[in-house]
Amino acid sequence: MKVARASYIAGCTGTSNVLAGMHYGIHVYGTMAHSYVMSFADELSAFRAFARDFPQNAVLLIDTYDTMQGARNAMAVAGEMASRGHRLRGVRIDSYETIDELAALSRRVRAICDEAGQTEVQVFLSGDLDEYRIEELLKRGAAAGAFGVGTRMGTSEDVPNLGGVYKLVEDSSGPKVKLSTGKATLPGRKQVWRVRGNGGAMRDTIALREEPPPPDGAALLAQAMAGGRTITQDSLEAMRGRCHDRLDGLPPALRDLHATPQPPVGLSDRLQDLRDQMYRTTAGQDAEKPGRAKKKTRRRL
């Protein structure tokens, strides 16, 4: 449920989770399973039953037995749907051994759809896809109108856990700072300002909360909870729109799948001054500052 919600906010157009579709109002796609097809006497009967039950949003899974024959059966059903005033939304391929094979299958299926006059039927590809496999499919000329991403969207394969630690930066007595090597913090309550220009984000500035905004700066932090309860009432569509706008405004290099540039983030002058002052007063004039290597001392036993 939560994965479907978060994925929709991030930009996915729908979900295969029927309950999430009902609860959040998200479009439901790709709900036909191989077991559904196998429960009928033949594939064509399964397709006809599915199209009858979902005439407005039918996507047929065509690779249970033979993908090319499945595509031809789907085109027969598409013609029957058209005679009733409906349109087959798409066909889906979920079974493959290599990316090259999946790309080739998609092109052959696309040709079958076009030859049947069903040029608006989309070819959906799915099956353990992620952004890198999708990129490879596109490089290999896959004829895909959409991709179904599930497992690798809902799990964090490369970083399976996230360590979260509470860091105190201010209390009723004023700003606080931690000086541990590699874990030093910035003191005080803060706001992050995104400065835009040339059609997108140019840099982010971390500042103290009470500081005035920089020219052309937009605040990124907003209060979401008070008294232990959420206070925001944004709709799912509003959150989705905001996410799209933020992503669209990032510099192209930060949206590249393979480039790893350092994001343009800096500190305001007032925050830097407060940090330096607290380093001096907290640890003395010779206190180690972040980024400065600590000298190793040898002890004679």
PDB file of N, CA and C in Angstrom, residues 183-258:
ATOM      1  N   LYS A 183      31.317  13.356  12.451  1.00  0.00           N
ATOM      2  CA  LYS A 183      29.900  13.441  12.806  1.00  0.00           C
ATOM      3  C   LYS A 183      29.531  14.820  13.342  1.00  0.00           C
ATOM      4  N   ALA A 184      30.343  15.809  13.023  1.00  0.00           N
ATOM      5  CA  ALA A 184      30.063  17.162  13.504  1.00  0.00           C
ATOM      6  C   ALA A 184      28.770  17.682  12.886  1.00  0.00           C
ATOM      7  N   THR A 185      28.042  18.473  13.646  1.00  0.00           N
ATOM      8  CA  THR A 185      26.752  18.986  13.196  1.00  0.00           C
ATOM      9  C   THR A 185      26.797  20.492  13.004  1.00  0.00           C
ATOM     10  N   LEU A 186      25.773  21.004  12.361  1.00  0.00           N
ATOM     11  CA  LEU A 186      25.587  22.443  12.209  1.00  0.00           C
ATOM     12  C   LEU A 186      24.590  22.906  13.260  1.00  0.00           C
ATOM     13  N   PRO A 187      24.903  23.954  14.007  1.00  0.00           N
ATOM     14  CA  PRO A 187      24.028  24.379  15.102  1.00  0.00           C
ATOM     15  C   PRO A 187      22.807  25.162  14.626  1.00  0.00           C
ATOM     16  N   GLY A 188      21.772  25.160  15.474  1.00  0.00           N
ATOM     17  CA  GLY A 188      20.622  26.029  15.248  1.00  0.00           C
ATOM     18  C   GLY A 188      19.544  25.441  14.355  1.00  0.00           C
ATOM     19  N   ARG A 189      18.319  25.967  14.524  1.00  0.00           N
ATOM     20  CA  ARG A 189      17.214  25.601  13.640  1.00  0.00           C
ATOM     21  C   ARG A 189      17.425  26.235  12.269  1.00  0.00           C
ATOM     22  N   LYS A 190      17.048  25.518  11.238  1.00  0.00           N
ATOM     23  CA  LYS A 190      17.466  25.930   9.888  1.00  0.00           C
ATOM     24  C   LYS A 190      16.309  25.969   8.896  1.00  0.00           C
ATOM     25  N   GLN A 191      16.589  26.636   7.800  1.00  0.00           N
ATOM     26  CA  GLN A 191      15.760  26.604   6.603  1.00  0.00           C
ATOM     27  C   GLN A 191      16.698  26.373   5.422  1.00  0.00           C
ATOM     28  N   VAL A 192      16.211  25.665   4.432  1.00  0.00           N
ATOM     29  CA  VAL A 192      16.985  25.435   3.214  1.00  0.00           C
ATOM     30  C   VAL A 192      16.302  26.191   2.084  1.00  0.00           C
ATOM     31  N   TRP A 193      17.088  27.019   1.416  1.00  0.00           N
ATOM     32  CA  TRP A 193      16.567  27.844   0.327  1.00  0.00           C
ATOM     33  C   TRP A 193      17.104  27.339  -1.004  1.00  0.00           C
ATOM     34  N   ARG A 194      16.209  27.105  -1.941  1.00  0.00           N
ATOM     35  CA  ARG A 194      16.618  26.716  -3.293  1.00  0.00           C
ATOM     36  C   ARG A 194      16.561  27.941  -4.185  1.00  0.00           C
ATOM     37  N   VAL A 195      17.711  28.296  -4.709  1.00  0.00           N
ATOM     38  CA  VAL A 195      17.819  29.465  -5.579  1.00  0.00           C
ATOM     39  C   VAL A 195      17.698  29.002  -7.023  1.00  0.00           C
ATOM     40  N   ARG A 196      16.746  29.590  -7.729  1.00  0.00           N
ATOM     41  CA  ARG A 196      16.486  29.202  -9.110  1.00  0.00           C
ATOM     42  C   ARG A 196      16.990  30.254 -10.093  1.00  0.00           C
ATOM     43  N   GLY A 197      17.288  29.798 -11.263  1.00  0.00           N
ATOM     44  CA  GLY A 197      17.736  30.681 -12.327  1.00  0.00           C
ATOM     45  C   GLY A 197      18.011  29.877 -13.570  1.00  0.00           C
ATOM     46  N   ASN A 198      17.965  30.502 -14.714  1.00  0.00           N
ATOM     47  CA  ASN A 198      18.208  29.820 -15.989  1.00  0.00           C
ATOM     48  C   ASN A 198      17.268  28.633 -16.188  1.00  0.00           C
ATOM     49  N   GLY A 199      16.033  28.768 -15.678  1.00  0.00           N
ATOM     50  CA  GLY A 199      15.035  27.734 -15.901  1.00  0.00           C
ATOM     51  C   GLY A 199      15.082  26.563 -14.950  1.00  0.00           C
ATOM     52  N   GLY A 200      15.928  26.608 -13.925  1.00  0.00           N
ATOM     53  CA  GLY A 200      16.002  25.486 -12.993  1.00  0.00           C
ATOM     54  C   GLY A 200      16.730  25.862 -11.727  1.00  0.00           C
ATOM     55  N   ALA A 201      16.984  24.845 -10.886  1.00  0.00           N
ATOM     56  CA  ALA A 201      17.675  25.080  -9.628  1.00  0.00           C
ATOM     57  C   ALA A 201      19.155  25.334  -9.878  1.00  0.00           C
ATOM     58  N   MET A 202      19.697  26.367  -9.225  1.00  0.00           N
ATOM     59  CA  MET A 202      21.112  26.689  -9.364  1.00  0.00           C
ATOM     60  C   MET A 202      21.905  26.214  -8.152  1.00  0.00           C
ATOM     61  N   ARG A 203      21.348  26.409  -6.952  1.00  0.00           N
ATOM     62  CA  ARG A 203      22.051  25.981  -5.745  1.00  0.00           C
ATOM     63  C   ARG A 203      21.068  25.979  -4.578  1.00  0.00           C
ATOM     64  N   ASP A 204      21.448  25.266  -3.523  1.00  0.00           N
ATOM     65  CA  ASP A 204      20.708  25.275  -2.264  1.00  0.00           C
ATOM     66  C   ASP A 204      21.569  25.945  -1.206  1.00  0.00           C
ATOM     67  N   THR A 205      20.934  26.746  -0.369  1.00  0.00           N
ATOM     68  CA  THR A 205      21.638  27.417   0.720  1.00  0.00           C
ATOM     69  C   THR A 205      21.002  27.017   2.041  1.00  0.00           C
ATOM     70  N   ILE A 206      21.811  26.433   2.936  1.00  0.00           N
ATOM     71  CA  ILE A 206      21.346  26.095   4.280  1.00  0.00           C
ATOM     72  C   ILE A 206      21.579  27.311   5.160  1.00  0.00           C
ATOM     73  N   ALA A 207      20.518  27.802   5.780  1.00  0.00           N
ATOM     74  CA  ALA A 207      20.601  29.033   6.568  1.00  0.00           C
ATOM     75  C   ALA A 207      19.896  28.835   7.901  1.00  0.00           C
ATOM     76  N   LEU A 208      20.130  29.755   8.823  1.00  0.00           N
ATOM     77  CA  LEU A 208      19.374  29.760  10.069  1.00  0.00           C
ATOM     78  C   LEU A 208      17.922  30.117   9.769  1.00  0.00           C
ATOM     79  N   ARG A 209      17.014  29.567  10.548  1.00  0.00           N
ATOM     80  CA  ARG A 209      15.598  29.698  10.223  1.00  0.00           C
ATOM     81  C   ARG A 209      15.124  31.149  10.193  1.00  0.00           C
ATOM     82  N   GLU A 210      15.710  31.987  11.050  1.00  0.00           N
ATOM     83  CA  GLU A 210      15.232  33.366  11.136  1.00  0.00           C
ATOM     84  C   GLU A 210      15.843  34.271  10.074  1.00  0.00           C
ATOM     85  N   GLU A 211      16.761  33.761   9.271  1.00  0.00           N
ATOM     86  CA  GLU A 211      17.383  34.595   8.237  1.00  0.00           C
ATOM     87  C   GLU A 211      16.396  34.927   7.115  1.00  0.00           C
ATOM     88  N   PRO A 212      16.548  36.107   6.512  1.00  0.00           N
ATOM     89  CA  PRO A 212      15.709  36.430   5.349  1.00  0.00           C
ATOM     90  C   PRO A 212      16.121  35.568   4.160  1.00  0.00           C
ATOM     91  N   PRO A 213      15.213  35.312   3.235  1.00  0.00           N
ATOM     92  CA  PRO A 213      15.548  34.470   2.084  1.00  0.00           C
ATOM     93  C   PRO A 213      16.513  35.169   1.146  1.00  0.00           C
ATOM     94  N   PRO A 214      17.349  34.407   0.457  1.00  0.00           N
ATOM     95  CA  PRO A 214      18.214  35.004  -0.568  1.00  0.00           C
ATOM     96  C   PRO A 214      17.373  35.382  -1.781  1.00  0.00           C
ATOM     97  N   PRO A 215      17.883  36.245  -2.643  1.00  0.00           N
ATOM     98  CA  PRO A 215      17.143  36.608  -3.860  1.00  0.00           C
ATOM     99  C   PRO A 215      16.786  35.365  -4.679  1.00  0.00           C
ATOM    100  N   ASP A 216      15.541  35.298  -5.110  1.00  0.00           N
ATOM    101  CA  ASP A 216      15.039  34.180  -5.921  1.00  0.00           C
ATOM    102  C   ASP A 216      15.076  32.852  -5.178  1.00  0.00           C
ATOM    103  N   GLY A 217      15.083  32.901  -3.838  1.00  0.00           N
ATOM    104  CA  GLY A 217      15.119  31.677  -3.049  1.00  0.00           C
ATOM    105  C   GLY A 217      13.727  31.195  -2.665  1.00  0.00           C
ATOM    106  N   ALA A 218      13.505  29.885  -2.751  1.00  0.00           N
ATOM    107  CA  ALA A 218      12.238  29.270  -2.347  1.00  0.00           C
ATOM    108  C   ALA A 218      12.509  28.322  -1.190  1.00  0.00           C
ATOM    109  N   ALA A 219      11.721  28.424  -0.121  1.00  0.00           N
ATOM    110  CA  ALA A 219      11.920  27.593   1.065  1.00  0.00           C
ATOM    111  C   ALA A 219      11.573  26.136   0.761  1.00  0.00           C
ATOM    112  N   LEU A 220      12.431  25.209   1.225  1.00  0.00           N
ATOM    113  CA  LEU A 220      12.193  23.785   1.012  1.00  0.00           C
ATOM    114  C   LEU A 220      11.617  23.099   2.241  1.00  0.00           C
ATOM    115  N   LEU A 221      11.823  23.659   3.422  1.00  0.00           N
ATOM    116  CA  LEU A 221      11.352  23.024   4.651  1.00  0.00           C
ATOM    117  C   LEU A 221      10.056  23.673   5.120  1.00  0.00           C
ATOM    118  N   ALA A 222       9.094  22.853   5.502  1.00  0.00           N
ATOM    119  CA  ALA A 222       7.822  23.336   6.031  1.00  0.00           C
ATOM    120  C   ALA A 222       7.401  22.425   7.172  1.00  0.00           C
ATOM    121  N   GLN A 223       6.764  22.981   8.168  1.00  0.00           N
ATOM    122  CA  GLN A 223       6.332  22.194   9.314  1.00  0.00           C
ATOM    123  C   GLN A 223       5.259  21.202   8.887  1.00  0.00           C
ATOM    124  N   ALA A 224       5.453  19.942   9.265  1.00  0.00           N
ATOM    125  CA  ALA A 224       4.508  18.890   8.897  1.00  0.00           C
ATOM    126  C   ALA A 224       3.779  18.322  10.101  1.00  0.00           C
ATOM    127  N   MET A 225       4.359  18.491  11.316  1.00  0.00           N
ATOM    128  CA  MET A 225       3.741  17.937  12.518  1.00  0.00           C
ATOM    129  C   MET A 225       3.766  18.958  13.638  1.00  0.00           C
ATOM    130  N   ALA A 226       2.776  18.881  14.514  1.00  0.00           N
ATOM    131  CA  ALA A 226       2.712  19.721  15.712  1.00  0.00           C
ATOM    132  C   ALA A 226       1.974  18.937  16.785  1.00  0.00           C
ATOM    133  N   GLY A 227       2.562  18.883  17.973  1.00  0.00           N
ATOM    134  CA  GLY A 227       1.926  18.133  19.053  1.00  0.00           C
ATOM    135  C   GLY A 227       1.787  16.657  18.766  1.00  0.00           C
ATOM    136  N   GLY A 228       2.701  16.118  17.958  1.00  0.00           N
ATOM    137  CA  GLY A 228       2.651  14.697  17.639  1.00  0.00           C
ATOM    138  C   GLY A 228       1.669  14.327  16.549  1.00  0.00           C
ATOM    139  N   ARG A 229       1.054  15.308  15.904  1.00  0.00           N
ATOM    140  CA  ARG A 229       0.072  15.033  14.855  1.00  0.00           C
ATOM    141  C   ARG A 229       0.446  15.767  13.563  1.00  0.00           C
ATOM    142  N   THR A 230       0.114  15.146  12.455  1.00  0.00           N
ATOM    143  CA  THR A 230       0.367  15.796  11.172  1.00  0.00           C
ATOM    144  C   THR A 230      -0.584  16.972  10.991  1.00  0.00           C
ATOM    145  N   ILE A 231      -0.072  18.040  10.408  1.00  0.00           N
ATOM    146  CA  ILE A 231      -0.887  19.238  10.215  1.00  0.00           C
ATOM    147  C   ILE A 231      -1.087  19.558   8.737  1.00  0.00           C
ATOM    148  N   THR A 232      -0.399  18.833   7.868  1.00  0.00           N
ATOM    149  CA  THR A 232      -0.561  19.078   6.436  1.00  0.00           C
ATOM    150  C   THR A 232      -1.741  18.275   5.900  1.00  0.00           C
ATOM    151  N   GLN A 233      -2.449  18.831   4.956  1.00  0.00           N
ATOM    152  CA  GLN A 233      -3.629  18.185   4.378  1.00  0.00           C
ATOM    153  C   GLN A 233      -3.530  18.100   2.858  1.00  0.00           C
ATOM    154  N   ASP A 234      -2.314  18.062   2.339  1.00  0.00           N
ATOM    155  CA  ASP A 234      -2.144  18.023   0.890  1.00  0.00           C
ATOM    156  C   ASP A 234      -2.739  16.743   0.305  1.00  0.00           C
ATOM    157  N   SER A 235      -3.367  16.879  -0.833  1.00  0.00           N
ATOM    158  CA  SER A 235      -3.901  15.712  -1.530  1.00  0.00           C
ATOM    159  C   SER A 235      -2.763  14.949  -2.200  1.00  0.00           C
ATOM    160  N   LEU A 236      -3.048  13.718  -2.586  1.00  0.00           N
ATOM    161  CA  LEU A 236      -2.056  12.909  -3.277  1.00  0.00           C
ATOM    162  C   LEU A 236      -1.635  13.582  -4.577  1.00  0.00           C
ATOM    163  N   GLU A 237      -2.579  14.178  -5.275  1.00  0.00           N
ATOM    164  CA  GLU A 237      -2.262  14.839  -6.538  1.00  0.00           C
ATOM    165  C   GLU A 237      -1.385  16.066  -6.319  1.00  0.00           C
ATOM    166  N   ALA A 238      -1.633  16.799  -5.210  1.00  0.00           N
ATOM    167  CA  ALA A 238      -0.802  17.969  -4.913  1.00  0.00           C
ATOM    168  C   ALA A 238       0.629  17.545  -4.616  1.00  0.00           C
ATOM    169  N   MET A 239       0.795  16.461  -3.851  1.00  0.00           N
ATOM    170  CA  MET A 239       2.137  15.961  -3.548  1.00  0.00           C
ATOM    171  C   MET A 239       2.825  15.461  -4.812  1.00  0.00           C
ATOM    172  N   ARG A 240       2.085  14.797  -5.660  1.00  0.00           N
ATOM    173  CA  ARG A 240       2.637  14.304  -6.927  1.00  0.00           C
ATOM    174  C   ARG A 240       3.090  15.470  -7.804  1.00  0.00           C
ATOM    175  N   GLY A 241       2.281  16.515  -7.863  1.00  0.00           N
ATOM    176  CA  GLY A 241       2.647  17.680  -8.654  1.00  0.00           C
ATOM    177  C   GLY A 241       3.875  18.382  -8.117  1.00  0.00           C
ATOM    178  N   ARG A 242       3.966  18.499  -6.787  1.00  0.00           N
ATOM    179  CA  ARG A 242       5.131  19.149  -6.183  1.00  0.00           C
ATOM    180  C   ARG A 242       6.397  18.333  -6.442  1.00  0.00           C
ATOM    181  N   CYS A 243       6.290  17.010  -6.321  1.00  0.00           N
ATOM    182  CA  CYS A 243       7.448  16.149  -6.589  1.00  0.00           C
ATOM    183  C   CYS A 243       7.904  16.304  -8.036  1.00  0.00           C
ATOM    184  N   HIS A 244       6.956  16.339  -8.952  1.00  0.00           N
ATOM    185  CA  HIS A 244       7.298  16.505 -10.372  1.00  0.00           C
ATOM    186  C   HIS A 244       8.007  17.828 -10.607  1.00  0.00           C
ATOM    187  N   ASP A 245       7.483  18.897 -10.011  1.00  0.00           N
ATOM    188  CA  ASP A 245       8.089  20.216 -10.211  1.00  0.00           C
ATOM    189  C   ASP A 245       9.503  20.267  -9.645  1.00  0.00           C
ATOM    190  N   ARG A 246       9.705  19.656  -8.463  1.00  0.00           N
ATOM    191  CA  ARG A 246      11.040  19.668  -7.847  1.00  0.00           C
ATOM    192  C   ARG A 246      12.034  18.866  -8.688  1.00  0.00           C
ATOM    193  N   LEU A 247      11.611  17.705  -9.154  1.00  0.00           N
ATOM    194  CA  LEU A 247      12.507  16.896  -9.979  1.00  0.00           C
ATOM    195  C   LEU A 247      12.797  17.583 -11.308  1.00  0.00           C
ATOM    196  N   ASP A 248      11.772  18.166 -11.899  1.00  0.00           N
ATOM    197  CA  ASP A 248      11.932  18.824 -13.191  1.00  0.00           C
ATOM    198  C   ASP A 248      12.853  20.031 -13.094  1.00  0.00           C
ATOM    199  N   GLY A 249      12.931  20.638 -11.905  1.00  0.00           N
ATOM    200  CA  GLY A 249      13.760  21.820 -11.732  1.00  0.00           C
ATOM    201  C   GLY A 249      15.207  21.527 -11.408  1.00  0.00           C
ATOM    202  N   LEU A 250      15.561  20.254 -11.195  1.00  0.00           N
ATOM    203  CA  LEU A 250      16.953  19.916 -10.894  1.00  0.00           C
ATOM    204  C   LEU A 250      17.829  20.065 -12.135  1.00  0.00           C
ATOM    205  N   PRO A 251      19.099  20.412 -11.954  1.00  0.00           N
ATOM    206  CA  PRO A 251      20.011  20.469 -13.103  1.00  0.00           C
ATOM    207  C   PRO A 251      20.093  19.108 -13.790  1.00  0.00           C
ATOM    208  N   PRO A 252      20.243  19.069 -15.102  1.00  0.00           N
ATOM    209  CA  PRO A 252      20.281  17.797 -15.828  1.00  0.00           C
ATOM    210  C   PRO A 252      21.311  16.814 -15.279  1.00  0.00           C
ATOM    211  N   ALA A 253      22.455  17.309 -14.834  1.00  0.00           N
ATOM    212  CA  ALA A 253      23.502  16.409 -14.337  1.00  0.00           C
ATOM    213  C   ALA A 253      23.046  15.628 -13.115  1.00  0.00           C
ATOM    214  N   LEU A 254      22.176  16.227 -12.295  1.00  0.00           N
ATOM    215  CA  LEU A 254      21.695  15.550 -11.096  1.00  0.00           C
ATOM    216  C   LEU A 254      20.597  14.541 -11.408  1.00  0.00           C
ATOM    217  N   ARG A 255      20.078  14.568 -12.629  1.00  0.00           N
ATOM    218  CA  ARG A 255      19.050  13.609 -13.031  1.00  0.00           C
ATOM    219  C   ARG A 255      19.614  12.511 -13.925  1.00  0.00           C
ATOM    220  N   ASP A 256      20.901  12.565 -14.189  1.00  0.00           N
ATOM    221  CA  ASP A 256      21.547  11.558 -15.020  1.00  0.00           C
ATOM    222  C   ASP A 256      21.708  10.266 -14.219  1.00  0.00           C
ATOM    223  N   LEU A 257      21.454   9.118 -14.857  1.00  0.00           N
ATOM    224  CA  LEU A 257      21.532   7.843 -14.153  1.00  0.00           C
ATOM    225  C   LEU A 257      22.952   7.487 -13.743  1.00  0.00           C
ATOM    226  N   HIS A 258      23.940   8.004 -14.455  1.00  0.00           N
ATOM    227  CA  HIS A 258      25.307   7.546 -14.237  1.00  0.00           C
ATOM    228  C   HIS A 258      26.236   8.626 -13.699  1.00  0.00           C
TER     229      HIS A 258
END
